[in-house]
Amino acid sequence: DFPSGYTGYHNYAEMTAELNQTVTDHPNLVRLSSLGNSYQGRALPALKISNNPAVDQAKPEVLFTCNQHAREHLTVEMCLHIIKRFTDGYATNSAIKALVDSREIWVVPSVNPDGAEYDIAAGTLRGWRKNRQPNSTSTGTDPNRNWGYQWGCCGGSSGTGSSETYRGPSAFSAPETQRVRDFVNSRVVGGVQQIKAHIDWHTYSELILWPYGYTYNDTATGLNADQANAFGTLGRQMAALNGYTPQQSSDLYITDGSVNDWMWATHKIWSYTFEMYPKSGTGLNGFYPRDTQIATQVARNNTAVDLFLGYADCVPRVIGQTC
Ligand code: 0X9
Ligand code: ZN
């Protein structure tokens, strides 16, 4: 389990208990489901927050995913914080109520529970990143190199099983990315993707990133200048609220097979990566802020998340366009 100094983080059982408690506390605001199982058979819970969660309403849908990378435990706390804020706050906070009433919000607090549990299983913090699926020479696929758009195209991932950025033997070879893919595909209703915007939470470096990651070019197939401008403009506005640094993903480094590129290229979902606290670190310590940091660092994103949700129906509005 989490060692001393980190017990304020949720392990998988505690995360599951928290989601179940949310259902008990707010049965009319949430619906809990599973996207299917991880490689090792853990359920991948998804919580829908809506003012009528049993019904598929004709409202813009938004997706938050956390913990693609095992050791980035702060992101699980971010997703749980989003859930708490938009459920506990509904009755008393009119701004929160307005967002929940006008959106259908999906939260997947752990895309990689096998890796996260392995990371803490010995009572130490192992620095594990990937999932726990065996490969031909080693263990683990990097989920964020396993998505099926320009998979393995561009030197932004590795074909070596022991690498931290091993892309897997084929796109969507990881059960976890398959499950999220199938869920997102299932939200195409009547030929229209219902999910309009997405944030994938990571640590660390305090960045807001947007597509594409596979190329340094600002525009490319499926991403025109207006769209790049809208991505950047909303990204910079959110960064002004949380103090992160905004940039195109590839300005950090080239990645291929990342979730943001797939979400955008395949579904035209406005998909961002947020790299949370801290801004810098030495060795693995940047992945392991003490639990005393959790409350501050998740709340820091409140206004950026609210802005994001506000624009989620039509991100191009941020540059004066209509949808
Ligand atoms: O390398 C990653 O997957 C992310 N950084 S992390 O340190 N959390 O591993 C960055 C992904 C950014 N997205 C793209 N470049 N597309
Ligand atoms: Zn990450």
GROMACS .gro file of C-alpha atoms and ligand atoms in nm:
model
  340
    1ASP     CA    1   0.000   0.000   0.000
    2PHE     CA    2   0.101   0.368   0.005
    3PRO     CA    3   0.383   0.428   0.252
    4SER     CA    4   0.392   0.684   0.531
    5GLY     CA    5   0.350   1.037   0.400
    6TYR     CA    6   0.131   0.915   0.113
    7THR     CA    7  -0.165   0.748   0.286
    8GLY     CA    8  -0.389   1.038   0.183
    9TYR     CA    9  -0.378   0.901  -0.173
   10HIS     CA   10  -0.646   0.654  -0.280
   11ASN     CA   11  -0.539   0.302  -0.371
   12TYR     CA   12  -0.768   0.105  -0.603
   13ALA     CA   13  -0.994  -0.029  -0.325
   14GLU     CA   14  -1.023   0.317  -0.171
   15MET     CA   15  -1.096   0.474  -0.508
   16THR     CA   16  -1.371   0.218  -0.568
   17ALA     CA   17  -1.515   0.279  -0.222
   18GLU     CA   18  -1.516   0.654  -0.286
   19LEU     CA   19  -1.707   0.606  -0.612
   20ASN     CA   20  -1.959   0.381  -0.442
   21GLN     CA   21  -2.003   0.638  -0.164
   22THR     CA   22  -2.068   0.906  -0.426
   23VAL     CA   23  -2.349   0.692  -0.568
   24THR     CA   24  -2.496   0.653  -0.219
   25ASP     CA   25  -2.474   1.026  -0.147
   26HIS     CA   26  -2.593   1.152  -0.488
   27PRO     CA   27  -2.806   0.883  -0.655
   28ASN     CA   28  -2.983   1.145  -0.869
   29LEU     CA   29  -2.664   1.307  -0.993
   30VAL     CA   30  -2.439   1.016  -1.087
   31ARG     CA   31  -2.436   0.679  -1.255
   32LEU     CA   32  -2.147   0.439  -1.200
   33SER     CA   33  -2.045   0.187  -1.464
   34SER     CA   34  -1.739  -0.005  -1.577
   35LEU     CA   35  -1.570   0.029  -1.913
   36GLY     CA   36  -1.457  -0.334  -1.880
   37ASN     CA   37  -1.149  -0.485  -1.725
   38SER     CA   38  -0.778  -0.415  -1.719
   39TYR     CA   39  -0.521  -0.676  -1.821
   40GLN     CA   40  -0.523  -0.821  -1.469
   41GLY     CA   41  -0.902  -0.810  -1.449
   42ARG     CA   42  -0.967  -0.495  -1.250
   43ALA     CA   43  -1.279  -0.301  -1.346
   44LEU     CA   44  -1.219   0.038  -1.503
   45PRO     CA   45  -1.489   0.249  -1.337
   46ALA     CA   46  -1.654   0.540  -1.515
   47LEU     CA   47  -1.876   0.785  -1.332
   48LYS     CA   48  -2.128   0.994  -1.523
   49ILE     CA   49  -2.235   1.321  -1.360
   50SER     CA   50  -2.555   1.475  -1.493
   51ASN     CA   51  -2.884   1.617  -1.365
   52ASN     CA   52  -3.061   1.311  -1.503
   53PRO     CA   53  -2.784   1.052  -1.520
   54ALA     CA   54  -2.999   0.752  -1.606
   55VAL     CA   55  -3.103   0.919  -1.932
   56ASP     CA   56  -2.885   0.994  -2.235
   57GLN     CA   57  -2.972   1.359  -2.277
   58ALA     CA   58  -2.899   1.573  -2.581
   59LYS     CA   59  -2.626   1.770  -2.406
   60PRO     CA   60  -2.256   1.812  -2.480
   61GLU     CA   61  -2.054   1.539  -2.312
   62VAL     CA   62  -1.713   1.589  -2.158
   63LEU     CA   63  -1.457   1.325  -2.059
   64PHE     CA   64  -1.187   1.334  -1.793
   65THR     CA   65  -0.936   1.047  -1.781
   66CYS     CA   66  -0.671   0.998  -1.514
   67ASN     CA   67  -0.384   0.767  -1.431
   68GLN     CA   68  -0.283   0.634  -1.773
   69HIS     CA   69   0.060   0.634  -1.610
   70ALA     CA   70   0.077   0.423  -1.298
   71ARG     CA   71   0.300   0.638  -1.078
   72GLU     CA   72   0.105   0.957  -1.149
   73HIS     CA   73  -0.118   0.900  -0.847
   74LEU     CA   74  -0.196   1.270  -0.805
   75THR     CA   75  -0.413   1.244  -1.116
   76VAL     CA   76  -0.646   0.991  -0.949
   77GLU     CA   77  -0.696   1.252  -0.681
   78MET     CA   78  -0.769   1.509  -0.952
   79CYS     CA   79  -1.046   1.298  -1.101
   80LEU     CA   80  -1.191   1.223  -0.756
   81HIS     CA   81  -1.180   1.594  -0.678
   82ILE     CA   82  -1.371   1.677  -0.996
   83ILE     CA   83  -1.633   1.421  -0.893
   84LYS     CA   84  -1.662   1.560  -0.542
   85ARG     CA   85  -1.683   1.920  -0.654
   86PHE     CA   86  -1.954   1.865  -0.913
   87THR     CA   87  -2.163   1.644  -0.684
   88ASP     CA   88  -2.123   1.791  -0.334
   89GLY     CA   89  -2.128   2.142  -0.481
   90TYR     CA   90  -2.442   2.097  -0.691
   91ALA     CA   91  -2.699   2.190  -0.428
   92THR     CA   92  -2.526   2.503  -0.302
   93ASN     CA   93  -2.310   2.645  -0.582
   94SER     CA   94  -2.506   2.794  -0.871
   95ALA     CA   95  -2.207   2.797  -1.112
   96ILE     CA   96  -2.150   2.426  -1.052
   97LYS     CA   97  -2.520   2.356  -1.093
   98ALA     CA   98  -2.526   2.544  -1.424
   99LEU     CA   99  -2.235   2.337  -1.559
  100VAL     CA  100  -2.381   2.006  -1.446
  101ASP     CA  101  -2.724   2.100  -1.580
  102SER     CA  102  -2.587   2.179  -1.925
  103ARG     CA  103  -2.336   1.896  -1.968
  104GLU     CA  104  -2.296   1.522  -1.922
  105ILE     CA  105  -1.962   1.472  -1.749
  106TRP     CA  106  -1.777   1.139  -1.764
  107VAL     CA  107  -1.489   1.072  -1.525
  108VAL     CA  108  -1.254   0.770  -1.548
  109PRO     CA  109  -1.033   0.801  -1.238
  110SER     CA  110  -0.790   0.520  -1.324
  111VAL     CA  111  -0.718   0.403  -1.676
  112ASN     CA  112  -0.425   0.193  -1.547
  113PRO     CA  113  -0.518   0.038  -1.212
  114ASP     CA  114  -0.285  -0.263  -1.253
  115GLY     CA  115   0.016  -0.037  -1.285
  116ALA     CA  116  -0.096   0.189  -1.002
  117GLU     CA  117  -0.145  -0.106  -0.764
  118TYR     CA  118   0.189  -0.257  -0.865
  119ASP     CA  119   0.356   0.076  -0.798
  120ILE     CA  120   0.258   0.062  -0.429
  121ALA     CA  121   0.225  -0.313  -0.369
  122ALA     CA  122   0.556  -0.354  -0.188
  123GLY     CA  123   0.488  -0.065   0.048
  124THR     CA  124   0.742   0.146  -0.137
  125LEU     CA  125   0.702   0.373  -0.438
  126ARG     CA  126   0.843   0.179  -0.730
  127GLY     CA  127   0.833   0.443  -1.002
  128TRP     CA  128   0.627   0.223  -1.236
  129ARG     CA  129   0.480   0.390  -1.544
  130LYS     CA  130   0.330   0.132  -1.783
  131ASN     CA  131   0.053  -0.123  -1.753
  132ARG     CA  132   0.136  -0.478  -1.631
  133GLN     CA  133   0.084  -0.672  -1.952
  134PRO     CA  134   0.375  -0.905  -2.035
  135ASN     CA  135   0.548  -0.845  -2.366
  136SER     CA  136   0.799  -1.058  -2.555
  137THR     CA  137   1.098  -0.945  -2.349
  138SER     CA  138   0.968  -0.765  -2.044
  139THR     CA  139   0.657  -0.625  -1.874
  140GLY     CA  140   0.436  -0.335  -1.960
  141THR     CA  141   0.305  -0.123  -2.244
  142ASP     CA  142   0.295   0.255  -2.218
  143PRO     CA  143  -0.077   0.324  -2.259
  144ASN     CA  144  -0.003   0.671  -2.391
  145ARG     CA  145   0.193   0.529  -2.685
  146ASN     CA  146  -0.064   0.259  -2.766
  147TRP     CA  147  -0.345   0.465  -2.923
  148GLY     CA  148  -0.426   0.401  -3.286
  149TYR     CA  149  -0.359   0.730  -3.465
  150GLN     CA  150  -0.014   0.746  -3.626
  151TRP     CA  151   0.084   0.463  -3.389
  152GLY     CA  152   0.461   0.420  -3.389
  153CYS     CA  153   0.498   0.660  -3.679
  154CYS     CA  154   0.755   0.910  -3.580
  155GLY     CA  155   1.015   0.814  -3.325
  156GLY     CA  156   0.790   0.920  -3.037
  157SER     CA  157   0.770   0.572  -2.882
  158SER     CA  158   0.979   0.256  -2.852
  159GLY     CA  159   0.955  -0.090  -3.001
  160THR     CA  160   1.166  -0.238  -2.720
  161GLY     CA  161   0.966  -0.423  -2.456
  162SER     CA  162   1.168  -0.298  -2.162
  163SER     CA  163   1.138   0.068  -2.263
  164GLU     CA  164   0.932   0.308  -2.053
  165THR     CA  165   0.763   0.419  -2.376
  166TYR     CA  166   0.705   0.074  -2.527
  167ARG     CA  167   0.418   0.116  -2.771
  168GLY     CA  168   0.301  -0.246  -2.766
  169PRO     CA  169   0.303  -0.493  -3.058
  170SER     CA  170   0.011  -0.319  -3.227
  171ALA     CA  171  -0.217  -0.021  -3.173
  172PHE     CA  172  -0.465  -0.086  -2.893
  173SER     CA  173  -0.284  -0.402  -2.783
  174ALA     CA  174  -0.337  -0.290  -2.423
  175PRO     CA  175  -0.677  -0.390  -2.283
  176GLU     CA  176  -0.696  -0.057  -2.101
  177THR     CA  177  -0.668   0.161  -2.412
  178GLN     CA  178  -0.910  -0.075  -2.591
  179ARG     CA  179  -1.168  -0.026  -2.318
  180VAL     CA  180  -1.147   0.353  -2.328
  181ARG     CA  181  -1.147   0.348  -2.709
  182ASP     CA  182  -1.459   0.131  -2.715
  183PHE     CA  183  -1.632   0.360  -2.468
  184VAL     CA  184  -1.550   0.671  -2.673
  185ASN     CA  185  -1.659   0.496  -2.992
  186SER     CA  186  -1.984   0.402  -2.818
  187ARG     CA  187  -2.062   0.768  -2.765
  188VAL     CA  188  -2.117   0.815  -3.137
  189VAL     CA  189  -2.496   0.837  -3.138
  190GLY     CA  190  -2.682   0.884  -3.464
  191GLY     CA  191  -2.351   0.937  -3.637
  192VAL     CA  192  -2.250   1.222  -3.402
  193GLN     CA  193  -1.980   1.197  -3.136
  194GLN     CA  194  -2.140   1.316  -2.813
  195ILE     CA  195  -1.811   1.379  -2.630
  196LYS     CA  196  -1.693   1.722  -2.735
  197ALA     CA  197  -1.392   1.778  -2.512
  198HIS     CA  198  -1.147   1.575  -2.304
  199ILE     CA  199  -0.869   1.625  -2.053
  200ASP     CA  200  -0.618   1.347  -1.986
  201TRP     CA  201  -0.447   1.416  -1.653
  202HIS     CA  202  -0.077   1.343  -1.599
  203THR     CA  203   0.211   1.452  -1.379
  204TYR     CA  204   0.440   1.633  -1.379
  205SER     CA  205   0.576   1.967  -1.513
  206GLU     CA  206   0.273   2.200  -1.485
  207LEU     CA  207   0.187   2.208  -1.854
  208ILE     CA  208  -0.123   2.229  -2.070
  209LEU     CA  209  -0.066   2.041  -2.397
  210TRP     CA  210  -0.271   1.997  -2.713
  211PRO     CA  211  -0.239   1.804  -3.045
  212TYR     CA  212  -0.060   1.704  -3.239
  213GLY     CA  213   0.213   1.522  -3.052
  214TYR     CA  214   0.340   1.320  -3.347
  215THR     CA  215   0.459   1.618  -3.554
  216TYR     CA  216   0.623   1.951  -3.482
  217ASN     CA  217   0.400   2.111  -3.745
  218ASP     CA  218   0.128   2.339  -3.609
  219THR     CA  219  -0.116   2.217  -3.872
  220ALA     CA  220  -0.138   1.872  -4.032
  221THR     CA  221  -0.395   1.629  -4.170
  222GLY     CA  222  -0.720   1.688  -3.983
  223LEU     CA  223  -0.593   1.994  -3.795
  224ASN     CA  224  -0.629   2.326  -3.974
  225ALA     CA  225  -0.507   2.671  -3.870
  226ASP     CA  226  -0.837   2.776  -3.711
  227GLN     CA  227  -0.851   2.455  -3.510
  228ALA     CA  228  -0.491   2.493  -3.397
  229ASN     CA  229  -0.571   2.850  -3.298
  230ALA     CA  230  -0.873   2.738  -3.097
  231PHE     CA  231  -0.671   2.466  -2.920
  232GLY     CA  232  -0.401   2.718  -2.834
  233THR     CA  233  -0.632   2.999  -2.733
  234LEU     CA  234  -0.833   2.789  -2.489
  235GLY     CA  235  -0.512   2.623  -2.369
  236ARG     CA  236  -0.356   2.962  -2.292
  237GLN     CA  237  -0.671   3.088  -2.121
  238MET     CA  238  -0.680   2.782  -1.896
  239ALA     CA  239  -0.309   2.819  -1.822
  240ALA     CA  240  -0.366   3.177  -1.713
  241LEU     CA  241  -0.597   3.037  -1.446
  242ASN     CA  242  -0.380   2.758  -1.304
  243GLY     CA  243  -0.032   2.892  -1.369
  244TYR     CA  244   0.073   2.606  -1.596
  245THR     CA  245   0.270   2.656  -1.919
  246PRO     CA  246   0.065   2.615  -2.239
  247GLN     CA  247   0.215   2.458  -2.553
  248GLN     CA  248   0.155   2.218  -2.840
  249SER     CA  249   0.240   1.863  -2.720
  250SER     CA  250   0.528   1.817  -2.959
  251ASP     CA  251   0.697   2.131  -2.824
  252LEU     CA  252   0.759   1.917  -2.515
  253TYR     CA  253   0.876   1.618  -2.718
  254ILE     CA  254   0.739   1.406  -3.001
  255THR     CA  255   0.498   1.134  -2.895
  256ASP     CA  256   0.319   0.898  -3.128
  257GLY     CA  257   0.019   0.690  -3.027
  258SER     CA  258  -0.088   0.936  -2.759
  259VAL     CA  259  -0.448   0.968  -2.650
  260ASN     CA  260  -0.485   1.332  -2.753
  261ASP     CA  261  -0.390   1.268  -3.115
  262TRP     CA  262  -0.637   0.979  -3.140
  263MET     CA  263  -0.923   1.168  -2.974
  264TRP     CA  264  -0.877   1.462  -3.206
  265ALA     CA  265  -0.797   1.287  -3.532
  266THR     CA  266  -1.057   1.012  -3.497
  267HIS     CA  267  -1.342   1.193  -3.322
  268LYS     CA  268  -1.267   1.567  -3.335
  269ILE     CA  269  -1.278   1.572  -2.957
  270TRP     CA  270  -1.096   1.878  -2.820
  271SER     CA  271  -0.843   1.678  -2.623
  272TYR     CA  272  -0.585   1.826  -2.385
  273THR     CA  273  -0.319   1.685  -2.156
  274PHE     CA  274  -0.270   1.856  -1.821
  275GLU     CA  275   0.064   1.781  -1.654
  276MET     CA  276   0.012   1.860  -1.287
  277TYR     CA  277   0.237   1.960  -0.997
  278PRO     CA  278   0.530   1.986  -0.947
  279LYS     CA  279   0.691   2.207  -1.208
  280SER     CA  280   1.024   2.026  -1.180
  281GLY     CA  281   1.176   1.735  -0.991
  282THR     CA  282   1.485   1.520  -0.955
  283GLY     CA  283   1.473   1.155  -1.055
  284LEU     CA  284   1.141   1.002  -0.963
  285ASN     CA  285   1.055   1.244  -0.682
  286GLY     CA  286   0.848   1.466  -0.909
  287PHE     CA  287   0.595   1.184  -0.934
  288TYR     CA  288   0.561   1.155  -0.558
  289PRO     CA  289   0.455   1.476  -0.386
  290ARG     CA  290   0.350   1.415  -0.024
  291ASP     CA  291  -0.020   1.377   0.040
  292THR     CA  292  -0.019   1.717   0.212
  293GLN     CA  293   0.001   1.868  -0.139
  294ILE     CA  294  -0.310   1.697  -0.274
  295ALA     CA  295  -0.577   1.945  -0.165
  296THR     CA  296  -0.391   2.251  -0.293
  297GLN     CA  297  -0.285   2.100  -0.623
  298VAL     CA  298  -0.623   1.963  -0.723
  299ALA     CA  299  -0.812   2.279  -0.620
  300ARG     CA  300  -0.566   2.480  -0.825
  301ASN     CA  301  -0.737   2.351  -1.138
  302ASN     CA  302  -1.094   2.444  -1.040
  303THR     CA  303  -1.125   2.757  -1.250
  304ALA     CA  304  -0.944   2.607  -1.549
  305VAL     CA  305  -1.178   2.306  -1.541
  306ASP     CA  306  -1.480   2.537  -1.518
  307LEU     CA  307  -1.361   2.738  -1.817
  308PHE     CA  308  -1.302   2.416  -2.009
  309LEU     CA  309  -1.651   2.289  -1.927
  310GLY     CA  310  -1.799   2.624  -2.024
  311TYR     CA  311  -1.648   2.606  -2.372
  312ALA     CA  312  -1.699   2.232  -2.414
  313ASP     CA  313  -2.016   2.271  -2.622
  314CYS     CA  314  -1.821   2.466  -2.886
  315VAL     CA  315  -1.450   2.519  -2.833
  316PRO     CA  316  -1.417   2.732  -3.151
  317ARG     CA  317  -1.629   2.995  -2.973
  318VAL     CA  318  -1.308   3.085  -2.791
  319ILE     CA  319  -1.185   3.236  -3.120
  320GLY     CA  320  -1.520   3.389  -3.210
  321GLN     CA  321  -1.647   3.108  -3.430
  322THR     CA  322  -1.976   2.922  -3.414
  323CYS     CA  323  -2.040   2.548  -3.419
  3240X9     O1  324   0.495   1.129  -2.230
  3240X9     C1  325   0.376   1.134  -2.197
  3240X9     O2  326   0.296   1.046  -2.223
  3240X9     C2  327   0.325   1.257  -2.122
  3240X9     N1  328   0.420   1.300  -2.024
  3240X9     S1  329   0.443   1.208  -1.889
  3240X9     O3  330   0.557   1.263  -1.817
  3240X9     N2  331   0.319   1.220  -1.794
  3240X9     O4  332   0.461   1.073  -1.929
  3240X9     C3  333   0.306   1.370  -2.220
  3240X9     C4  334   0.206   1.340  -2.326
  3240X9     C5  335   0.180   1.461  -2.406
  3240X9     N3  336   0.099   1.432  -2.516
  3240X9     C6  337   0.150   1.435  -2.640
  3240X9     N4  338   0.275   1.472  -2.659
  3240X9     N5  339   0.073   1.401  -2.738
  325ZN      ZN  340   0.196   1.063  -1.771
   0.00000   0.00000   0.00000
